[in-house]
Short mmCIF file of C-alpha atoms in Angstrom, two decimals:
data_model
loop_
_atom_site.label_atom_id
_atom_site.label_comp_id
_atom_site.label_asym_id
_atom_site.label_seq_id
_atom_site.Cartn_x
_atom_site.Cartn_y
_atom_site.Cartn_z
CA MET A 423 -9.20 0.22 21.85
CA ASN A 424 -8.27 -2.50 19.37
CA ILE A 425 -7.60 -1.34 15.85
CA ASP A 426 -10.36 -3.42 14.25
CA THR A 427 -12.83 -1.75 16.61
CA GLN A 428 -11.40 1.67 15.73
CA ALA A 429 -11.95 0.90 12.06
CA VAL A 430 -15.58 -0.09 12.59
CA GLN A 431 -16.26 3.06 14.62
CA THR A 432 -14.92 5.47 11.99
CA GLY A 433 -17.42 8.27 11.37
CA LEU A 434 -19.91 7.23 14.05
CA GLU A 435 -19.35 10.40 16.10
CA TRP A 436 -20.30 12.78 13.31
CA ASP A 437 -24.06 12.97 13.01
CA THR A 438 -25.09 13.53 16.62
CA ARG A 439 -28.28 15.35 15.59
CA THR A 440 -29.91 12.37 13.86
CA GLY A 441 -27.77 9.55 15.24
CA ALA A 442 -27.06 8.21 11.74
CA LEU A 443 -24.62 5.30 11.94
CA SER A 444 -23.31 6.09 8.45
CA ILE A 445 -21.54 9.41 8.04
CA PRO A 446 -23.47 11.63 5.58
CA ILE A 447 -21.91 12.36 2.21
CA TYR A 448 -21.46 16.13 2.32
CA GLN A 449 -21.65 16.65 -1.44
CA SER A 450 -20.98 20.36 -1.27
CA ALA A 451 -18.26 22.47 -2.82
CA THR A 452 -18.73 25.39 -0.44
CA PHE A 453 -20.25 26.20 2.95
CA ARG A 454 -22.25 29.21 4.18
CA HIS A 455 -20.60 31.46 6.77
CA PRO A 456 -22.65 32.21 9.91
CA GLY A 457 -21.35 35.78 10.01
CA LEU A 458 -18.60 38.14 8.90
CA GLY A 459 -15.26 36.67 9.94
CA GLN A 460 -16.98 33.52 11.20
CA SER A 461 -16.79 29.93 9.98
CA THR A 462 -18.39 26.62 10.80
CA GLY A 463 -14.93 25.09 10.38
CA PHE A 464 -15.72 24.35 6.74
CA ASP A 465 -15.43 26.95 4.01
CA TYR A 466 -14.50 25.23 0.74
CA SER A 467 -14.22 21.50 0.16
CA ARG A 468 -10.65 21.61 -1.15
CA SER A 469 -9.65 22.97 2.26
CA GLY A 470 -11.89 20.67 4.25
CA ASN A 471 -15.01 18.58 3.88
CA PRO A 472 -16.85 16.83 6.75
CA THR A 473 -16.95 13.41 5.07
CA ARG A 474 -13.28 13.61 4.17
CA LEU A 475 -12.39 14.84 7.67
CA ALA A 476 -14.16 11.84 9.22
CA LEU A 477 -11.95 9.58 7.09
CA GLU A 478 -8.81 11.58 7.91
CA GLN A 479 -9.52 11.44 11.64
CA GLY A 480 -10.28 7.73 11.39
CA ILE A 481 -7.01 6.80 9.69
CA ALA A 482 -5.05 9.05 12.09
CA ARG A 483 -6.51 7.14 15.05
CA MET A 484 -5.83 3.77 13.45
CA ASP A 485 -2.22 4.69 12.68
CA GLY A 486 -1.54 6.50 15.96
CA GLY A 487 -0.65 9.80 14.27
CA SER A 488 -1.48 13.43 14.97
CA ARG A 489 -3.30 14.01 11.70
CA GLY A 490 -4.46 12.17 8.61
CA PHE A 491 -4.89 13.34 5.02
CA ALA A 492 -7.00 11.96 2.19
CA PHE A 493 -5.94 12.37 -1.43
CA SER A 494 -7.37 11.54 -4.84
CA SER A 495 -5.01 8.56 -5.23
CA GLY A 496 -2.01 6.91 -3.62
CA MET A 497 0.23 8.62 -6.16
CA ALA A 498 -1.33 11.99 -5.31
CA ALA A 499 -0.51 11.32 -1.65
CA ILE A 500 3.14 10.56 -2.44
CA THR A 501 3.34 13.58 -4.75
CA SER A 502 2.10 15.87 -1.99
CA LEU A 503 4.64 14.42 0.45
CA LEU A 504 7.46 15.08 -2.01
CA LEU A 505 6.50 18.76 -1.90
CA LEU A 506 8.13 18.79 1.55
CA PHE A 507 11.50 18.72 -0.24
CA GLN A 508 13.32 21.21 -2.42
CA GLU A 509 15.87 21.38 -5.21
CA GLY A 510 19.08 19.59 -4.31
CA ASP A 511 17.51 17.25 -1.76
CA HIS A 512 18.23 13.52 -1.94
CA LEU A 513 16.09 10.55 -0.83
CA VAL A 514 17.13 6.96 -0.23
CA VAL A 515 14.45 4.64 -1.54
CA THR A 516 13.50 0.95 -1.37
CA GLU A 517 14.80 -0.60 -4.60
CA ASP A 518 11.98 -3.06 -5.32
CA LEU A 519 9.06 -0.69 -4.96
CA TYR A 520 5.93 -0.12 -7.03
CA GLY A 521 6.82 0.89 -10.58
CA GLY A 522 4.49 3.90 -10.53
CA THR A 523 6.37 5.33 -7.54
CA CYS A 524 9.65 4.81 -9.36
CA ARG A 525 8.21 6.59 -12.42
CA LEU A 526 7.08 9.53 -10.27
CA PHE A 527 10.52 9.86 -8.70
CA ASP A 528 12.70 9.39 -11.78
CA ARG A 529 10.65 10.93 -14.57
CA ILE A 530 8.96 13.81 -12.80
CA PHE A 531 10.63 14.93 -9.59
CA THR A 532 14.20 14.63 -10.89
CA ARG A 533 13.20 17.45 -13.27
CA PHE A 534 12.73 19.66 -10.20
CA GLY A 535 16.12 18.90 -8.69
CA LEU A 536 15.38 15.97 -6.38
CA SER A 537 17.59 12.88 -6.57
CA PHE A 538 16.96 9.30 -5.51
CA SER A 539 19.16 6.32 -4.65
CA TYR A 540 17.63 2.84 -4.77
CA VAL A 541 18.94 0.35 -2.24
CA ASP A 542 17.95 -2.83 -0.48
CA THR A 543 16.40 -1.25 2.61
CA THR A 544 16.49 -4.60 4.42
CA ASP A 545 20.31 -4.17 4.43
CA ARG A 546 21.40 -1.62 7.05
CA GLU A 547 24.86 -1.20 5.54
CA GLU A 548 23.45 -0.43 2.09
CA VAL A 549 21.20 2.22 3.58
CA LEU A 550 24.07 3.82 5.47
CA ALA A 551 26.31 3.82 2.40
CA ALA A 552 23.64 5.60 0.33
CA ILE A 553 23.19 8.52 2.74
CA THR A 554 24.89 11.74 1.61
CA PRO A 555 25.06 15.26 3.10
CA SER A 556 22.04 16.21 0.93
CA THR A 557 19.90 13.25 2.02
CA LYS A 558 16.68 14.39 3.66
CA ALA A 559 14.55 11.25 3.89
CA LEU A 560 14.31 7.49 3.60
CA PHE A 561 11.26 6.24 1.65
CA VAL A 562 10.46 2.57 2.19
CA GLU A 563 7.70 0.10 1.49
CA THR A 564 7.07 -1.85 4.69
CA LEU A 565 6.39 -4.93 2.58
CA THR A 566 7.83 -4.44 -0.87
CA ASN A 567 5.99 -4.72 -4.16
CA PRO A 568 6.25 -7.33 -5.63
CA LEU A 569 9.00 -9.32 -3.88
CA LEU A 570 7.62 -8.97 -0.34
CA LYS A 571 10.73 -7.97 1.59
CA PHE A 572 10.06 -6.53 5.03
CA ALA A 573 11.47 -3.21 6.27
CA ASP A 574 12.80 -3.20 9.84
CA ILE A 575 11.19 0.12 10.79
CA PRO A 576 12.76 0.43 14.28
CA ALA A 577 16.28 -0.11 12.89
CA LEU A 578 15.68 2.27 9.97
CA SER A 579 14.16 4.91 12.24
CA THR A 580 17.28 4.84 14.41
CA ILE A 581 19.41 5.55 11.34
CA CYS A 582 17.09 8.35 10.25
CA HIS A 583 16.65 10.09 13.56
CA GLU A 584 20.36 10.02 14.37
CA ARG A 585 20.91 11.92 11.11
CA GLY A 586 17.88 14.19 11.11
CA LEU A 587 16.15 12.38 8.22
CA LEU A 588 12.46 11.75 7.73
CA LEU A 589 11.30 8.15 7.52
CA ILE A 590 8.34 7.75 5.16
CA ALA A 591 6.74 4.30 5.09
CA ASP A 592 4.38 3.11 2.37
CA ASN A 593 2.31 0.65 4.39
CA THR A 594 -0.19 -0.28 1.67
CA PHE A 595 0.36 -4.05 1.77
CA LEU A 596 0.12 -4.42 5.55
CA THR A 597 -2.23 -1.57 6.56
CA PRO A 598 -2.40 -0.32 10.16
CA TYR A 599 -4.36 -3.46 11.04
CA LEU A 600 -1.16 -5.51 10.71
CA LEU A 601 1.57 -2.91 11.28
CA ARG A 602 1.63 0.62 12.72
CA PRO A 603 4.92 2.13 11.49
CA LEU A 604 4.49 5.39 13.43
CA GLU A 605 4.63 3.43 16.69
CA ARG A 606 7.96 1.98 15.60
CA GLY A 607 9.63 5.25 14.64
CA ALA A 608 8.39 6.26 11.19
CA ASP A 609 7.46 9.91 10.71
CA ILE A 610 4.87 9.52 7.95
CA THR A 611 2.85 6.61 6.65
CA VAL A 612 1.27 6.61 3.21
CA TYR A 613 -1.31 4.28 1.65
CA SER A 614 -2.94 3.54 -1.61
CA ALA A 615 -6.36 3.37 0.03
CA THR A 616 -7.62 1.95 -3.25
CA LYS A 617 -6.27 -1.35 -2.01
CA TYR A 618 -6.95 -3.02 1.35
CA LEU A 619 -8.35 0.00 3.18
CA SER A 620 -11.30 0.47 0.84
CA GLY A 621 -11.09 -3.20 -0.10
CA HIS A 622 -13.76 -3.53 -2.79
CA ASN A 623 -12.08 -2.39 -6.04
CA ASP A 624 -14.64 0.39 -6.37
CA THR A 625 -12.73 3.60 -5.61
CA VAL A 626 -9.30 5.20 -6.05
CA ALA A 627 -7.87 7.00 -3.03
CA GLY A 628 -4.69 7.78 -1.11
CA LEU A 629 -4.08 8.42 2.59
CA ALA A 630 -1.18 9.76 4.63
CA VAL A 631 -0.71 10.02 8.38
CA VAL A 632 1.85 12.25 10.10
CA ARG A 633 3.20 11.75 13.61
CA ASP A 634 4.48 15.27 14.43
CA PRO A 635 1.85 18.07 14.56
CA GLN A 636 4.19 20.71 13.10
CA LEU A 637 5.10 18.46 10.17
CA ALA A 638 1.39 17.74 9.73
CA GLU A 639 0.75 21.47 9.27
CA GLN A 640 3.24 21.49 6.38
CA VAL A 641 1.54 18.50 4.78
CA TYR A 642 -1.85 20.20 5.14
CA PHE A 643 -0.49 23.36 3.47
CA HIS A 644 0.57 21.30 0.45
CA GLN A 645 -2.65 19.27 0.41
CA ASN A 646 -4.76 22.44 0.40
CA SER A 647 -2.51 24.34 -2.00
CA ALA A 648 -2.03 21.60 -4.59
CA GLY A 649 -5.61 20.43 -4.16
CA ALA A 650 -5.36 16.71 -4.99
CA VAL A 651 -7.99 15.96 -2.36
CA LEU A 652 -10.42 13.06 -2.12
CA GLY A 653 -14.04 13.86 -2.87
CA PRO A 654 -16.84 13.19 -0.35
CA GLN A 655 -18.36 10.24 -2.22
CA ASP A 656 -15.02 8.41 -2.43
CA SER A 657 -14.23 9.35 1.17
CA TRP A 658 -17.47 7.65 2.21
CA LEU A 659 -16.57 4.55 0.19
CA VAL A 660 -13.19 4.28 1.93
CA ILE A 661 -14.82 4.70 5.36
CA ARG A 662 -17.31 1.97 4.49
CA GLY A 663 -14.51 -0.32 3.36
CA MET A 664 -12.35 0.31 6.43
CA LYS A 665 -15.11 -0.94 8.71
CA THR A 666 -14.54 -4.51 7.50
CA LEU A 667 -10.75 -4.28 7.20
CA GLY A 668 -10.06 -6.68 10.08
CA VAL A 669 -12.41 -9.47 9.01
CA ARG A 670 -11.32 -9.18 5.38
CA LEU A 671 -7.60 -9.34 6.14
CA ASP A 672 -8.03 -12.22 8.57
CA ARG A 673 -9.70 -14.26 5.82
CA GLN A 674 -7.30 -13.09 3.11
CA GLN A 675 -4.23 -14.03 5.15
CA GLU A 676 -5.66 -17.43 5.99
CA ASN A 677 -6.29 -18.04 2.28
CA ALA A 678 -2.88 -16.71 1.28
CA LEU A 679 -0.96 -19.08 3.53
CA LYS A 680 -2.84 -22.11 2.21
CA ILE A 681 -2.30 -21.05 -1.40
CA ALA A 682 1.39 -20.31 -0.80
CA ARG A 683 1.92 -23.78 0.66
CA TRP A 684 0.05 -25.33 -2.28
CA LEU A 685 2.20 -23.40 -4.75
CA GLN A 686 5.35 -24.56 -2.94
CA ARG A 687 4.43 -28.14 -3.69
CA HIS A 688 3.48 -27.58 -7.34
CA PRO A 689 6.01 -29.09 -9.77
CA GLN A 690 5.69 -26.18 -12.24
CA VAL A 691 6.39 -23.50 -9.59
CA THR A 692 10.08 -22.81 -9.00
CA ARG A 693 9.87 -20.20 -6.23
CA VAL A 694 7.28 -18.72 -3.87
CA HIS A 695 7.63 -15.35 -2.14
CA TYR A 696 5.31 -15.15 0.87
CA PRO A 697 6.49 -13.93 4.29
CA GLY A 698 4.07 -16.24 6.10
CA LEU A 699 6.18 -19.21 4.98
CA GLU A 700 8.82 -20.18 7.54
CA GLU A 701 11.41 -20.30 4.73
CA HIS A 702 10.96 -16.61 3.90
CA PRO A 703 14.10 -14.70 5.03
CA ASP A 704 12.06 -12.04 6.86
CA HIS A 705 9.54 -14.41 8.47
CA ASP A 706 10.85 -14.09 12.03
CA LEU A 707 11.33 -10.32 11.75
CA ILE A 708 7.73 -9.81 10.66
CA ARG A 709 6.49 -12.05 13.49
CA ARG A 710 8.26 -9.73 15.96
CA HIS A 711 6.93 -6.46 14.56
CA ALA A 712 3.62 -7.14 12.78
CA ARG A 713 0.32 -8.84 13.56
CA GLY A 714 0.34 -10.81 10.33
CA PHE A 715 2.00 -11.46 7.00
CA GLY A 716 -0.46 -9.91 4.56
CA ALA A 717 -2.23 -11.52 1.63
CA MET A 718 0.12 -10.88 -1.29
CA ILE A 719 2.03 -13.72 -2.95
CA ALA A 720 4.63 -13.59 -5.70
CA PHE A 721 5.67 -16.80 -7.40
CA GLU A 722 7.81 -17.93 -10.31
CA VAL A 723 6.84 -20.61 -12.80
CA GLU A 724 9.12 -22.79 -14.88
CA SER A 725 8.54 -21.04 -18.23
CA HIS A 726 7.18 -17.82 -19.68
CA SER A 727 4.53 -19.72 -21.62
CA LEU A 728 2.98 -20.69 -18.28
CA VAL A 729 2.58 -16.99 -17.39
CA GLU A 730 0.11 -16.33 -20.19
CA GLN A 731 -1.59 -19.66 -19.60
CA LEU A 732 -2.27 -18.86 -15.95
CA LEU A 733 -3.31 -15.26 -16.55
CA LEU A 734 -5.80 -16.08 -19.28
CA ARG A 735 -7.17 -19.44 -18.15
CA THR A 736 -8.02 -18.88 -14.54
CA GLN A 737 -11.78 -18.51 -14.19
CA LEU A 738 -12.31 -17.20 -10.66
CA ILE A 739 -9.02 -15.29 -10.41
CA SER A 740 -9.10 -12.11 -12.51
CA PHE A 741 -6.19 -10.89 -14.61
CA ALA A 742 -6.01 -7.33 -13.29
CA GLU A 743 -3.37 -4.91 -12.03
CA SER A 744 -4.72 -3.75 -8.68
CA LEU A 745 -4.72 -5.58 -5.35
CA GLY A 746 -6.22 -5.72 -1.89
CA GLY A 747 -9.87 -6.16 -2.79
CA VAL A 748 -12.21 -8.97 -1.83
CA GLU A 749 -11.74 -10.56 -5.26
CA THR A 750 -8.53 -12.49 -6.01
CA LEU A 751 -6.43 -10.86 -8.73
CA MET A 752 -3.27 -11.91 -10.59
CA THR A 753 -0.88 -9.79 -12.62
CA PHE A 754 2.48 -9.92 -14.41
CA PRO A 755 4.80 -7.35 -12.76
CA GLU A 756 7.51 -7.23 -15.42
CA GLY A 757 5.11 -6.13 -18.15
CA GLN A 758 2.58 -4.24 -16.08
CA THR A 759 2.96 -2.81 -12.57
CA HIS A 760 6.77 -2.58 -12.79
CA ALA A 761 7.31 -1.86 -16.48
CA ASP A 762 8.63 1.63 -15.65
CA ILE A 763 11.51 0.28 -13.58
CA PRO A 764 14.72 0.18 -15.68
CA PRO A 765 15.22 -3.29 -17.23
CA GLU A 766 18.65 -3.75 -15.66
CA LEU A 767 17.23 -3.05 -12.19
CA ARG A 768 14.30 -5.42 -12.78
CA ALA A 769 16.71 -8.13 -13.84
CA ARG A 770 18.91 -7.65 -10.78
CA LEU A 771 15.94 -7.70 -8.43
CA GLY A 772 14.38 -10.80 -9.94
CA ILE A 773 11.32 -9.12 -11.50
CA ASN A 774 11.51 -11.38 -14.52
CA ASP A 775 9.37 -12.91 -17.25
CA VAL A 776 8.29 -15.88 -15.11
CA LEU A 777 7.17 -13.92 -12.01
CA LEU A 778 3.47 -13.54 -11.19
CA ARG A 779 1.84 -11.56 -8.38
CA LEU A 780 -1.28 -12.84 -6.66
CA SER A 781 -3.55 -10.67 -4.51
CA VAL A 782 -5.57 -13.16 -2.49
CA GLY A 783 -9.22 -12.36 -1.84
CA ILE A 784 -11.88 -13.72 0.49
CA GLU A 785 -13.33 -16.46 -1.72
CA ASN A 786 -13.37 -20.04 -0.54
CA VAL A 787 -9.73 -21.08 -0.64
CA ASP A 788 -10.49 -24.53 -2.07
CA ASP A 789 -12.18 -22.90 -5.04
CA LEU A 790 -9.15 -20.65 -5.60
CA ILE A 791 -6.75 -23.60 -5.48
CA ASP A 792 -8.96 -25.57 -7.84
CA ASP A 793 -8.93 -22.62 -10.24
CA LEU A 794 -5.13 -22.40 -10.17
CA ASN A 795 -4.85 -26.16 -10.59
CA GLN A 796 -7.06 -26.30 -13.68
CA ALA A 797 -5.18 -23.36 -15.22
CA PHE A 798 -1.83 -25.09 -14.67
CA ASN A 799 -3.15 -28.32 -16.18
CA LYS A 800 -4.96 -26.87 -19.20
CA ARG A 801 -3.28 -27.43 -22.54
CA GLU A 802 -4.08 -26.26 -26.03
CA THR A 803 -5.82 -28.97 -28.02
CA THR A 804 -4.44 -29.64 -31.47
CA VAL A 805 -6.62 -30.43 -34.46
#
């Protein structure tokens, strides 16, 4: 079954009694036992809730894993996965990743004895050089935030599995609709479901999918014990959003390519990062492994004054920090999403004071280009 069909069908098998096409929202903290020592399969909603389970089964099918897990946010999902490790363990990590993930690693989990090395995970030799006897996992973003470098999951999985390491792939930007990392050798995928999977900027959620059933049992133990689970109302919202994932991403990618090409030609734009452009260094690699290039664009303008001008003077495009929804959003990574990355690392990576990140929505692309054009051309009037 095609993945877009799988997404639409999520939850349809649940209410066989009434035939409801929309999974009910089981807004219950606890469940009555049918008898002593008996259970319906649901006892307490932290341990399991029918609406959440429908979402978890749906994302597991879409990703090709043994089991899925729904958390209260993407960061809660990553936090629960880090509970797989113990004091003294070391992880090799994508260097240009989301600043909140970097903050979680460096300012929280280092206090509990974990250590992290940040490398360019598109460079096999850098990855190999960073592995130590205490390394237990490689954590990558399949398409990095914000510079849009692509991780070669099959090559990285070979490195990991030859050395007994876990490969954890944050697949938020591409989603299983465009890339299924578990099929290419990853052990765990993780998502900020706030973004493309829910797709409407109306809920905060995180998802993880595990390939190996025994490893999935460990993840469930931590999910249940730590309790950062997704509530039934938000689970329903993510299910509803996932049903239109395919049609939304098709439109968003189409828009993104047209906008990226327009930005390339603009005299005040000095650089465009979008893997759908033939000039992108990972363009051919993504074409081999993924079904598309996503709908995120990063671009640099010729001066910092243009950054504020564009952020504040666009009329359709909102100045906001999230991404992946139907509305087009723009943000300034250096001062917002990636402010927690050390300044010297930001400078080396190219996350600078002229870089903007654009999350392309489903609006008419001509209207979006017109909005960008008028923001570029607007000038303060002097009296």
